[in-house]
Amino acid sequence: MALPSYAGPFERTWYYSYRVICAAIFIFLIVPIIVIVPLSFNAQPYFTFTKEMLSFDPDGYSLRWYEELLSSREWMRAIGNSFFIAISATIISTTLGTLAALGLSRPNMPAKGFITAVLISPMIVPLIITAAALFSFYARLDLANSYFSIIMAHVVLGTPFVVITVTASLSGFDQQLIRAAQSLGANQVTTFFKVILPLLLPGVVAGALFAFITSLDEVVVVLFLAGPEQVTMTVRMFSGLREEISPTILALATILVAISILLLSSMELLRRRSERQRGMSPG
Amino acid sequence: MADIAADGYVPERDESGALTTVDGTPLKISLRKSQRRAKRRAFYLVVPLLAFLFVTFTIPIVGMIVRSVYNPEVANYLPETSAAIADWDGEELPPEKVFAAMVADMEVGLENRTIGRAAGRINREIPGARSLVMGTARHADEMQPPYREAFLAEDEDWSELEFWRLVKRETRLITPAYYLLALDFEYTPRGEIVERPEIYQVYRLLFIRTAWMSIVITGACLLLGYPVAHLLATLPLRTSNLLMILVLLPFWTSLLVRTSAWMVLLQQEGVVNDLLVWAGIINDNGRIRMIYNQLGTIIAMTHILLPFMILPLYSVMKTIPPSYMRAARSLGANQFTAFVKVYMPLTIPGLAAGVLLVFILAIGYYITPALVGGESGIFISNLIASNMQGTSAQLKLASALATILLVLVLFFYWLFNKLVGVDRLKFG
């Protein structure tokens, strides 16, 4: 969108102010996430930049909140819970979701629109409603306050993302490849593992990452379903934020930001890989 | 010779001359069969997830909806009374047979320890009814007919018509009572539906506020998201991919991290207020309260939902050829006219997707309003949660509120699916 050479003075002004507006919106998007990183190294229990920090005095910075986080038994247990639940839920939801996406993208899938809408609905139904419904359901089965109920709930919440992502990566899939493989003598299973899966893998991994982060980040359902045993880091964080924000939470938040940067970069690599495989790469 | 293939293969035909397969089945039937098989195979792949969701998602939600109208206490624990009171007209004290039935129910109820539950249900509508029922029930086995006189001798309050009318109303297994409450209505003692006294009206106001704030947040997301999506879609790919990170990083960052970041930024002693003081815009005593109110909820939720607006808009805008704008310009439109008349109409699918998605997500939000909303910035979800927990939990009221919210959300989801199509949803 370069400025055309015939642009008048008004258009020139607008062109530059438009960019300034967009820059401001980008700042709005990114600054809140960036700001907490230095604040988590604050030597004082304040949530703003101290004079020492602004003058880059080393005494203004400290790792004390990280130490507090990592030496706390409860926090480490909660973090362990979070990862255990997220990994279990990711494995199940990726399997179920990928299978369903494969079915949905077959050309002769019956009632496709309706079934897709049903499979995506856990993403749309407000979390508080899901939590309320699941709480009563599992309480009646005597399974509330168990890892099982939380993992199952997170599978429900994670599958829509797997279905969406894998379906999207299948939408550009050339069905002829399947026929080609089969005409060359491959059976269904061989076709799946040698032709479909390698092309699909970026989509599946992306879906798995989505399911993982969904579970890791989920609060509401765990808040209702977890007993004291199953408390996760986000639930601890939530109750911490409700009572009194402690800088320890900012240390955890910074770690979580690092995790999301890691996940984002893996997504970007996956996207590039799948574009390369399909010859759509811009170079 | 069209039906002879290059390799000299001659297709089989039956008597009427229609094509058949080798074993003699007409080709049409054979094809239909194989298509059915393909359909079944496709469906089998979806079955595991559908079945899983049915058990772990659909059944619990349907259970919640049933619970919101199901009212079994009186009908189940006072079965004789329920049967006897059915043809009472409610104008004067019930006939002897109702009192006799009540005695029978009390005796059974005492033995099974279920009488308390029925009494508890009635007590919720008429405070004091519990002790009345329980007090009389303890002497039920010593009572002699005529029971009506015996009851009145036991306690004057048995002559209250209001009590018996309530018992009659509560014998219905299905009740709209919790929905009435969820919409700030209630039954009068005579069974008419009226608005609750104004000081108790909270829910309708909160539904309206939730919808209104969701609209404001959606509007803010559109206002901020449209220019950014447009910029990203029109910049060269390398630059836009780089800038896209600024949209995707918040999208991938934990909701709680973003909410806590806003709590830190917007506090009265926080970074934004510090900056404003430093810049001399406000003085140190005039720090603005930007959090624990509606403003806090709106700012934080706009930030959280903005990527859901930008991504669908971007994916639609990227498909609009830039030559359309150039064509409009060359035909004499100025930039503004070209934008409004040519570009904007083409972005409507993305616009609809973004607006509906953000609105649907906003209306059911819980975490962010709970943390930064304070008193004035909470949503209906927060009230559902507080009715689920704690000592004053009212599970059925919570279920009714949740069902109303669910119907609202499903309506917009249906609209989304109709206008946009869920299969076009994409992230990243």
XYZ file of C-alpha atoms in Angstrom:
711
model
C 0.000 0.000 0.000
C 2.648 2.505 -1.034
C 1.572 6.102 -1.351
C 0.760 6.710 -5.043
C 2.721 9.463 -6.752
C -0.461 11.353 -7.644
C -1.518 11.678 -3.993
C -2.569 15.154 -2.930
C -1.612 16.855 0.336
C -4.728 15.631 2.106
C -4.037 12.043 1.129
C -0.451 12.396 2.254
C -1.517 13.583 5.686
C -4.050 10.810 5.974
C -1.504 8.205 4.861
C 0.857 9.118 7.668
C -1.756 9.650 10.355
C -3.244 6.274 9.444
C 0.099 4.678 10.167
C 0.388 6.522 13.447
C -3.070 5.273 14.463
C -2.130 1.702 13.592
C 1.122 2.005 15.499
C -0.833 3.154 18.545
C -3.104 0.109 18.272
C -0.111 -2.188 17.983
C 1.311 -0.587 21.110
C -2.004 -1.165 22.868
C -1.830 -4.832 21.849
C 1.714 -5.565 22.854
C 2.682 -3.212 25.681
C 0.652 -4.865 28.446
C 2.449 -8.114 27.749
C 5.895 -6.558 27.547
C 5.508 -4.341 30.606
C 5.081 -7.150 33.101
C 8.435 -8.665 32.164
C 10.665 -5.948 33.682
C 8.195 -5.432 36.528
C 8.639 -9.053 37.563
C 12.295 -8.263 38.282
C 11.357 -5.381 40.562
C 13.274 -5.517 43.829
C 10.366 -3.795 45.580
C 6.889 -5.229 45.962
C 5.472 -2.468 43.729
C 3.710 -2.706 40.428
C 5.260 0.273 38.818
C 8.738 1.287 37.778
C 10.788 2.523 40.700
C 13.371 5.287 40.335
C 16.150 2.705 40.636
C 14.658 0.678 37.793
C 14.327 3.683 35.540
C 17.951 4.648 36.132
C 19.001 1.045 35.461
C 20.455 0.723 38.929
C 21.173 -3.009 39.451
C 19.825 -2.689 42.992
C 16.422 -1.919 41.556
C 16.253 -5.353 40.025
C 16.164 -8.721 41.706
C 15.179 -12.322 41.171
C 13.439 -12.597 44.519
C 9.948 -13.205 43.093
C 11.256 -15.999 40.894
C 12.958 -17.529 43.900
C 9.762 -17.281 45.863
C 7.844 -18.949 43.060
C 10.278 -21.769 42.468
C 10.840 -22.525 46.137
C 7.137 -22.652 46.958
C 5.871 -26.190 47.344
C 2.291 -25.212 46.539
C 3.205 -23.317 43.398
C 5.364 -26.125 42.077
C 2.646 -28.631 42.769
C 0.094 -26.459 40.986
C 2.416 -26.057 38.004
C 2.927 -29.827 37.927
C -0.842 -30.358 37.993
C -1.320 -27.918 35.143
C 1.156 -29.706 32.913
C -0.115 -33.159 33.799
C -3.706 -32.184 32.994
C -2.764 -30.276 29.848
C -0.617 -33.069 28.409
C -3.224 -35.766 29.088
C -6.029 -33.664 27.638
C -3.937 -32.752 24.589
C -3.238 -36.379 23.692
C -6.913 -37.356 23.844
C -8.311 -34.282 22.138
C -5.749 -34.391 19.342
C -6.620 -38.001 18.563
C -10.380 -37.503 18.648
C -10.236 -34.147 16.883
C -7.950 -35.289 14.077
C -10.128 -38.331 13.348
C -13.222 -36.143 13.249
C -11.545 -33.569 11.009
C -10.533 -36.332 8.600
C -14.148 -37.466 8.443
C -15.450 -33.925 8.035
C -13.242 -33.194 5.069
C -14.196 -36.318 3.138
C -16.193 -35.158 0.129
C -19.193 -37.319 1.020
C -19.605 -36.428 4.663
C -23.329 -36.294 5.512
C -24.785 -33.295 7.404
C -21.377 -31.639 7.415
C -22.418 -28.119 8.395
C -24.533 -29.228 11.304
C -21.982 -31.692 12.679
C -19.201 -29.111 12.432
C -21.367 -26.659 14.347
C -21.934 -29.254 17.068
C -18.248 -30.167 17.303
C -17.213 -26.511 17.604
C -19.921 -25.613 20.128
C -17.805 -26.188 23.292
C -15.723 -23.224 22.164
C -18.795 -21.025 21.872
C -20.784 -22.039 24.953
C -19.680 -19.713 27.769
C -17.199 -21.387 30.085
C -19.261 -20.630 33.141
C -22.166 -22.615 31.687
C -19.937 -25.546 30.792
C -18.434 -25.409 34.267
C -21.818 -25.278 35.982
C -23.182 -28.153 33.930
C -20.098 -30.339 34.324
C -19.893 -29.650 38.037
C -23.379 -31.037 38.686
C -22.825 -33.891 36.231
C -19.594 -35.121 37.797
C -20.835 -34.451 41.319
C -23.730 -36.802 40.669
C -21.301 -39.449 39.385
C -19.147 -38.834 42.445
C -16.281 -37.849 40.160
C -16.017 -34.158 40.996
C -12.688 -33.224 42.578
C -10.848 -35.723 40.406
C -8.164 -35.462 37.748
C -10.412 -37.560 35.515
C -13.250 -35.027 35.406
C -10.901 -32.111 34.777
C -9.048 -33.896 31.982
C -12.324 -34.911 30.337
C -13.577 -31.333 30.563
C -10.375 -30.038 28.999
C -10.658 -32.569 26.190
C -14.117 -31.151 25.479
C -12.717 -27.610 25.416
C -9.641 -28.494 23.355
C -11.174 -30.536 20.539
C -12.817 -27.611 18.693
C -9.387 -26.069 18.153
C -7.999 -29.358 16.844
C -10.989 -29.801 14.540
C -10.686 -26.235 13.205
C -6.941 -26.360 12.675
C -6.794 -29.809 11.091
C -9.820 -29.098 8.895
C -8.163 -25.888 7.724
C -4.985 -27.712 6.807
C -7.055 -30.350 4.992
C -9.025 -27.767 3.040
C -6.151 -27.281 0.643
C -5.517 -30.996 0.521
C -5.463 -32.533 -2.934
C -7.797 -35.548 -2.823
C -6.153 -36.825 -6.035
C -3.104 -37.727 -3.976
C -5.125 -40.370 -2.145
C -6.356 -41.848 -5.394
C -2.858 -41.735 -6.828
C -1.473 -43.612 -3.825
C -4.224 -46.195 -4.008
C -3.831 -46.683 -7.747
C -0.187 -47.365 -7.073
C -1.197 -50.199 -4.794
C -1.161 -48.655 -1.320
C -3.923 -49.800 1.017
C -5.900 -47.408 3.266
C -3.517 -47.650 6.187
C -0.385 -47.161 4.111
C -2.018 -44.246 2.311
C -2.839 -42.637 5.633
C 0.612 -42.966 7.152
C 2.693 -42.350 4.012
C 0.644 -39.722 2.204
C -2.031 -38.099 4.319
C -0.322 -37.820 7.696
C 2.953 -36.201 6.556
C 1.016 -33.497 4.731
C -1.356 -33.137 7.633
C 1.212 -33.111 10.399
C 1.686 -29.341 10.619
C -2.055 -28.972 11.105
C -2.198 -31.719 13.713
C 0.717 -30.297 15.685
C -0.813 -26.836 15.515
C -4.100 -28.237 16.777
C -2.295 -30.043 19.580
C -0.551 -26.810 20.589
C -3.905 -25.050 20.690
C -5.428 -27.808 22.790
C -2.410 -27.681 25.110
C -2.529 -23.945 25.661
C -6.316 -24.045 26.076
C -5.980 -26.548 28.889
C -2.950 -24.903 30.467
C -4.727 -21.565 30.514
C -8.179 -22.729 31.572
C -9.454 -21.480 34.930
C -13.213 -21.575 35.186
C -13.837 -25.299 34.840
C -10.965 -26.178 37.168
C -12.263 -23.655 39.671
C -15.483 -25.661 39.894
C -14.189 -29.191 39.432
C -10.904 -29.199 41.335
C -10.518 -30.272 44.908
C -7.492 -29.107 46.908
C -5.474 -31.906 45.280
C -6.016 -30.776 41.710
C -5.444 -27.027 42.013
C -3.639 -25.739 38.918
C -1.357 -22.744 38.505
C -4.036 -20.672 36.785
C -6.488 -21.282 39.608
C -3.852 -20.277 42.153
C -3.087 -17.266 40.041
C -6.774 -16.356 39.843
C -7.308 -16.545 43.569
C -4.021 -14.703 44.090
C -5.182 -11.887 41.841
C -8.509 -11.712 43.649
C -7.045 -11.374 47.108
C -3.941 -9.290 46.647
C -1.629 -9.196 43.692
C 1.779 -10.408 44.683
C 4.781 -9.870 42.427
C 5.230 -13.648 42.494
C 2.316 -13.761 40.072
C 4.208 -11.440 37.735
C 7.138 -13.842 37.782
C 4.831 -16.682 36.785
C 3.189 -14.444 34.194
C 6.596 -13.744 32.673
C 7.298 -17.456 32.461
C 3.920 -17.951 30.782
C 4.727 -15.193 28.281
C 7.950 -17.033 27.479
C 5.927 -20.207 26.924
C 3.561 -18.408 24.569
C 6.483 -16.955 22.610
C 7.822 -20.490 22.298
C 4.466 -21.812 21.111
C 4.005 -18.923 18.703
C 7.394 -19.551 17.117
C 6.622 -23.238 16.721
C 3.322 -22.316 15.064
C 5.144 -19.972 12.694
C 7.651 -22.695 11.792
C 4.796 -25.135 11.199
C 3.014 -22.668 8.968
C 6.135 -22.093 6.901
C 6.740 -25.811 6.644
C 3.245 -26.533 5.421
C 3.410 -23.671 2.922
C 6.730 -24.966 1.614
C 5.314 -28.462 1.271
C 2.483 -27.182 -0.837
C 4.656 -24.892 -2.879
C 2.879 -21.771 -1.663
C 5.873 -20.253 0.019
C 6.506 -16.624 -0.804
C 10.228 -17.409 -0.736
C -17.357 -45.949 -30.167
C -17.529 -44.118 -26.936
C -17.918 -47.070 -24.572
C -14.870 -48.938 -25.731
C -11.891 -47.777 -23.755
C -8.480 -47.327 -25.328
C -7.263 -50.711 -24.145
C -10.124 -52.464 -25.879
C -12.123 -53.123 -22.686
C -15.821 -53.503 -23.471
C -18.120 -52.614 -20.547
C -20.751 -55.168 -19.584
C -24.390 -54.468 -20.331
C -27.632 -56.078 -19.168
C -30.669 -56.906 -21.369
C -31.949 -53.339 -21.420
C -28.563 -52.120 -22.506
C -27.677 -50.270 -19.266
C -24.102 -50.464 -18.037
C -23.401 -53.069 -15.354
C -20.438 -54.129 -13.278
C -18.687 -57.448 -13.867
C -21.011 -59.365 -11.548
C -24.082 -58.042 -13.308
C -25.388 -55.367 -10.894
C -26.506 -52.245 -12.714
C -23.837 -49.549 -12.491
C -26.265 -47.032 -10.964
C -27.038 -49.260 -7.992
C -23.444 -50.244 -7.558
C -22.351 -46.619 -7.576
C -25.014 -45.638 -5.101
C -23.925 -48.463 -2.835
C -20.306 -47.451 -2.918
C -21.240 -43.828 -2.224
C -23.277 -44.909 0.743
C -20.292 -46.866 1.957
C -18.066 -43.820 1.552
C -20.587 -41.723 3.460
C -20.674 -44.250 6.268
C -16.894 -44.390 6.409
C -16.662 -40.613 6.635
C -19.257 -40.624 9.380
C -17.491 -43.377 11.353
C -14.459 -41.113 11.687
C -16.588 -38.454 13.362
C -18.498 -40.863 15.598
C -15.896 -41.177 18.396
C -15.785 -37.434 18.985
C -19.548 -37.024 18.601
C -20.183 -39.799 21.102
C -17.602 -38.378 23.498
C -19.095 -34.887 23.317
C -22.579 -36.302 23.713
C -21.690 -37.985 26.992
C -19.353 -35.393 28.485
C -20.888 -32.193 27.157
C -24.424 -32.518 25.781
C -25.829 -34.666 28.581
C -24.498 -32.393 31.358
C -25.916 -29.319 29.621
C -29.301 -30.922 29.041
C -29.191 -32.038 32.688
C -28.647 -28.446 33.726
C -31.594 -27.250 31.643
C -33.841 -29.957 33.111
C -32.716 -29.038 36.609
C -33.730 -25.428 36.046
C -37.407 -26.349 35.704
C -37.611 -29.607 37.662
C -39.375 -29.312 40.980
C -39.819 -32.759 42.495
C -39.733 -32.127 46.261
C -43.399 -31.640 47.058
C -44.742 -34.053 44.437
C -42.327 -36.812 45.480
C -42.275 -36.392 49.236
C -45.950 -35.517 49.738
C -47.478 -37.886 47.147
C -50.847 -38.467 48.863
C -51.345 -34.780 49.560
C -50.450 -33.940 45.972
C -53.102 -36.328 44.715
C -55.760 -35.172 47.192
C -55.205 -31.443 46.715
C -55.479 -31.637 42.913
C -59.214 -30.895 42.803
C -59.259 -28.310 45.609
C -60.330 -24.897 44.266
C -58.230 -22.806 46.665
C -61.085 -20.592 47.860
C -61.465 -21.918 51.413
C -59.687 -24.394 53.680
C -59.018 -27.756 51.936
C -61.408 -30.653 52.656
C -60.799 -33.322 55.258
C -59.288 -35.765 52.744
C -56.359 -33.394 52.097
C -55.580 -33.264 55.809
C -55.882 -37.048 56.043
C -53.479 -37.404 53.110
C -51.074 -34.989 54.789
C -51.054 -37.127 57.924
C -50.301 -40.230 55.850
C -47.466 -38.418 54.027
C -46.058 -37.126 57.302
C -45.914 -40.585 58.814
C -44.122 -42.008 55.782
C -41.955 -38.907 55.495
C -40.835 -39.109 59.120
C -39.856 -42.715 58.714
C -37.896 -42.094 55.494
C -36.575 -38.731 56.700
C -37.867 -37.077 53.537
C -40.461 -34.797 55.101
C -37.763 -32.217 55.828
C -36.962 -31.810 52.135
C -40.552 -31.105 51.203
C -40.838 -28.720 54.163
C -37.600 -27.054 53.099
C -38.936 -26.439 49.608
C -42.109 -24.823 50.970
C -40.088 -22.869 53.504
C -38.195 -21.155 50.677
C -41.464 -19.541 49.584
C -43.109 -19.057 52.990
C -40.533 -18.546 55.729
C -41.593 -20.389 58.858
C -43.408 -23.149 56.999
C -40.652 -25.613 57.824
C -41.173 -25.456 61.565
C -44.933 -25.623 61.077
C -44.702 -28.834 59.036
C -41.980 -30.417 61.142
C -43.708 -29.551 64.418
C -46.961 -31.161 63.363
C -45.255 -34.118 61.694
C -43.735 -35.178 65.011
C -47.222 -35.752 66.389
C -48.744 -37.132 63.210
C -48.946 -40.717 64.439
C -50.954 -39.703 67.531
C -53.565 -37.791 65.548
C -57.202 -38.903 65.391
C -59.775 -37.998 62.770
C -61.213 -35.551 62.020
C -57.750 -34.453 61.009
C -58.692 -30.949 60.028
C -59.610 -30.082 63.607
C -56.558 -31.934 64.898
C -54.258 -29.855 62.650
C -55.859 -26.586 63.648
C -55.593 -27.565 67.285
C -51.907 -28.323 66.748
C -51.187 -24.948 65.141
C -53.345 -21.991 64.118
C -51.184 -21.497 61.013
C -52.720 -24.544 59.310
C -55.700 -22.337 58.532
C -53.532 -20.139 56.275
C -54.937 -20.438 52.756
C -51.639 -19.143 51.403
C -49.826 -22.214 52.645
C -52.212 -24.651 50.988
C -52.242 -22.700 47.738
C -48.477 -22.904 47.688
C -48.545 -26.654 48.333
C -50.956 -27.049 45.425
C -48.743 -24.944 43.135
C -45.609 -26.819 44.148
C -47.113 -30.220 43.348
C -46.344 -29.531 39.709
C -43.184 -31.375 38.700
C -42.166 -28.640 36.315
C -42.024 -25.077 37.495
C -41.157 -21.800 35.822
C -40.405 -20.308 39.248
C -36.640 -20.091 38.771
C -37.020 -18.454 35.383
C -39.407 -15.938 36.872
C -36.825 -15.200 39.543
C -34.061 -14.975 36.936
C -36.067 -12.303 35.145
C -37.078 -10.478 38.346
C -40.651 -11.752 38.475
C -42.317 -13.770 41.226
C -45.574 -15.433 42.170
C -47.990 -13.675 44.449
C -49.536 -15.822 47.206
C -52.555 -16.185 44.932
C -50.358 -17.563 42.151
C -50.313 -14.554 39.862
C -47.053 -13.513 38.231
C -45.864 -10.017 39.125
C -42.633 -8.044 39.033
C -40.526 -8.302 42.148
C -40.152 -5.227 44.342
C -37.694 -2.846 42.722
C -35.001 -3.226 45.373
C -34.704 -6.939 44.612
C -34.500 -6.490 40.856
C -30.942 -7.395 39.877
C -30.969 -9.966 37.147
C -32.732 -8.159 34.335
C -30.493 -5.164 34.854
C -27.446 -7.415 34.740
C -28.572 -9.135 31.539
C -29.038 -5.731 29.936
C -25.702 -4.514 31.235
C -23.934 -7.651 29.997
C -25.423 -7.203 26.537
C -24.686 -3.487 26.509
C -21.064 -3.866 27.608
C -20.564 -6.674 25.099
C -21.800 -4.330 22.377
C -19.429 -1.594 23.545
C -16.508 -4.044 23.624
C -17.402 -5.394 20.173
C -17.604 -1.833 18.868
C -14.230 -0.973 20.369
C -12.692 -4.106 18.846
C -14.113 -3.208 15.444
C -12.856 0.352 15.691
C -9.346 -0.802 16.603
C -9.291 -3.988 14.575
C -10.441 -2.699 11.198
C -7.546 -0.324 10.464
C -4.983 -2.805 11.738
C -6.405 -5.667 9.664
C -6.459 -3.396 6.630
C -2.856 -2.363 7.163
C -1.753 -5.972 7.609
C -3.608 -7.062 4.494
C -2.145 -4.369 2.265
C 1.478 -4.267 3.454
C 4.066 -6.418 1.684
C 3.969 -9.965 3.050
C 7.303 -9.797 4.840
C 6.389 -6.700 6.831
C 2.891 -7.871 7.559
C 4.111 -11.257 8.797
C 6.381 -9.436 11.197
C 3.596 -7.171 12.428
C 1.270 -10.141 12.649
C 3.380 -11.357 15.553
C 2.157 -8.335 17.515
C -1.395 -9.624 17.042
C -0.664 -13.306 17.547
C 1.453 -12.972 20.663
C -1.400 -11.532 22.732
C -3.666 -14.174 21.200
C -1.355 -16.914 22.458
C -0.706 -15.343 25.831
C -2.603 -16.611 28.826
C -5.819 -14.804 29.575
C -4.786 -14.437 33.194
C -1.444 -12.949 32.224
C -3.173 -10.322 30.147
C -5.733 -9.582 32.834
C -3.058 -9.272 35.500
C -1.051 -7.037 33.181
C -3.993 -4.661 32.950
C -4.465 -4.792 36.712
C -0.846 -3.760 37.108
C -1.031 -1.062 34.442
C -4.306 0.542 35.425
C -3.932 0.615 39.222
C -4.049 3.983 40.879
C -0.360 3.566 41.704
C 0.219 1.829 38.389
C 2.171 2.604 35.251
C -0.537 4.446 33.311
C -1.384 6.777 36.178
C 2.341 7.329 36.834
C 2.833 8.250 33.204
C -0.086 10.665 33.251
C 1.248 12.341 36.401
C 4.741 12.528 34.940
C 3.386 14.063 31.739
C 1.516 16.608 33.827
C -1.892 15.650 32.467
C -3.220 14.940 35.940
C -1.736 15.844 39.287
C -0.692 13.369 41.893
C -3.923 13.659 43.862
C -6.106 13.338 40.819
C -5.101 9.818 39.814
C -7.820 8.249 37.705
C -9.668 5.161 38.821
C -9.456 2.937 35.778
C -9.938 -0.449 37.313
C -12.523 -2.316 39.407
C -15.231 -0.605 37.382
C -16.807 -0.794 33.927
C -13.891 1.021 32.326
C -11.468 -1.643 33.526
C -13.627 -4.445 32.136
C -14.005 -2.703 28.795
C -10.282 -1.979 28.384
C -9.098 -5.430 29.389
C -11.717 -7.323 27.406
C -11.174 -5.215 24.296
C -7.503 -6.123 24.490
C -8.276 -9.797 25.016
C -10.828 -10.092 22.219
C -9.164 -7.813 19.656
C -7.277 -10.664 17.895
C -10.618 -12.426 17.343
C -11.664 -9.365 15.344
C -8.407 -8.825 13.479
C -7.858 -12.406 12.291
C -11.153 -12.966 10.405
C -11.057 -9.418 8.990
C -7.482 -9.934 7.838
C -8.204 -13.242 6.133
C -11.049 -11.674 4.138
C -9.171 -8.455 3.317
C -6.194 -10.405 2.018
C -8.362 -11.855 -0.731
C -9.483 -8.439 -2.054
C -7.372 -7.574 -5.123
C -5.756 -4.110 -4.800
C -6.626 -3.474 -8.427
C -10.260 -2.913 -7.436
C -9.316 0.214 -5.525
C -7.109 1.394 -8.376
C -9.974 0.813 -10.816
C -12.301 2.871 -8.650
C -9.707 5.664 -8.439
C -9.172 5.661 -12.174
C -12.925 5.958 -12.698
C -12.845 9.202 -10.736
C -13.653 8.204 -7.160
C -11.530 9.846 -4.498
C -9.878 7.643 -1.950
C -12.663 7.963 0.567
C -15.455 7.159 -1.903
C -13.492 4.244 -3.329
C -12.955 2.881 0.146
C -16.582 3.189 1.232
C -18.176 2.051 -2.028
C -15.775 -0.626 -3.174
C -13.563 -1.860 -0.363
C -15.890 -1.867 2.635
C -18.697 -3.918 1.056
C -16.146 -6.573 0.154
C -15.015 -6.859 3.778
C -18.520 -7.555 5.120
C -18.040 -11.344 5.481
C -14.989 -10.795 7.678
C -16.742 -8.012 9.516
C -19.732 -10.207 10.301
C -17.449 -13.035 11.423
C -15.397 -10.783 13.698
C -18.342 -8.915 15.187
C -20.365 -12.042 15.920
C -17.381 -13.959 17.270
C -16.291 -11.171 19.604
C -19.840 -10.559 20.773
C -20.491 -14.257 21.444
C -17.244 -14.581 23.382
C -17.764 -11.325 25.281
C -21.299 -12.001 26.500
C -20.268 -15.124 28.414
C -17.012 -13.850 29.877
C -16.307 -14.622 33.484
C -12.659 -14.339 34.508
C -11.837 -10.819 33.394
C -14.963 -9.131 34.777
C -14.496 -11.084 38.019
C -10.981 -9.686 38.398
C -11.224 -6.125 37.093
C -14.971 -5.467 37.093
C -15.444 -4.455 40.708
C -19.097 -3.837 41.513
C -20.216 -2.075 38.371
C -18.342 -4.049 35.769
C -19.474 -7.606 36.436
C -21.375 -9.732 33.944
C -24.237 -12.178 34.286
C -21.672 -15.018 34.365
C -20.356 -13.688 37.644
C -23.806 -13.926 39.168
C -24.217 -17.469 37.857
C -20.938 -18.361 39.527
C -21.876 -16.779 42.842
C -25.191 -18.649 42.798
C -23.247 -21.872 42.283
C -20.866 -21.447 45.187
C -20.872 -20.556 48.804
C -23.363 -21.061 51.587
C -26.207 -19.212 49.921
C -25.910 -21.287 46.745
C -29.081 -21.447 44.696
C -28.258 -24.097 42.137
C -31.619 -23.994 40.398
C -31.554 -20.244 40.031
C -28.009 -20.537 38.667
C -29.230 -23.155 36.196
C -32.074 -20.930 35.056
C -29.754 -17.927 34.593
C -27.264 -20.121 32.745
C -29.977 -21.505 30.478
C -31.152 -18.024 29.518
C -27.570 -17.020 28.733
C -27.077 -20.236 26.788
C -30.139 -19.608 24.639
C -28.863 -16.109 23.883
C -25.421 -17.377 22.922
C -26.778 -20.248 20.824
C -28.978 -17.812 18.938
C -25.960 -15.731 17.977
C -23.986 -18.880 17.189
C -26.770 -20.008 14.877
C -26.665 -16.578 13.253
C -22.889 -16.842 12.930
C -23.159 -20.252 11.310
C -25.821 -19.019 8.908
C -24.051 -15.814 7.912
C -20.428 -16.882 8.101
C -20.236 -20.667 8.456
C -18.292 -22.255 11.296
C -16.246 -24.272 8.842
C -14.597 -21.026 7.749
C -13.266 -20.313 11.205
C -9.478 -20.192 11.285
C -6.799 -19.147 13.728
C -3.274 -18.006 13.101
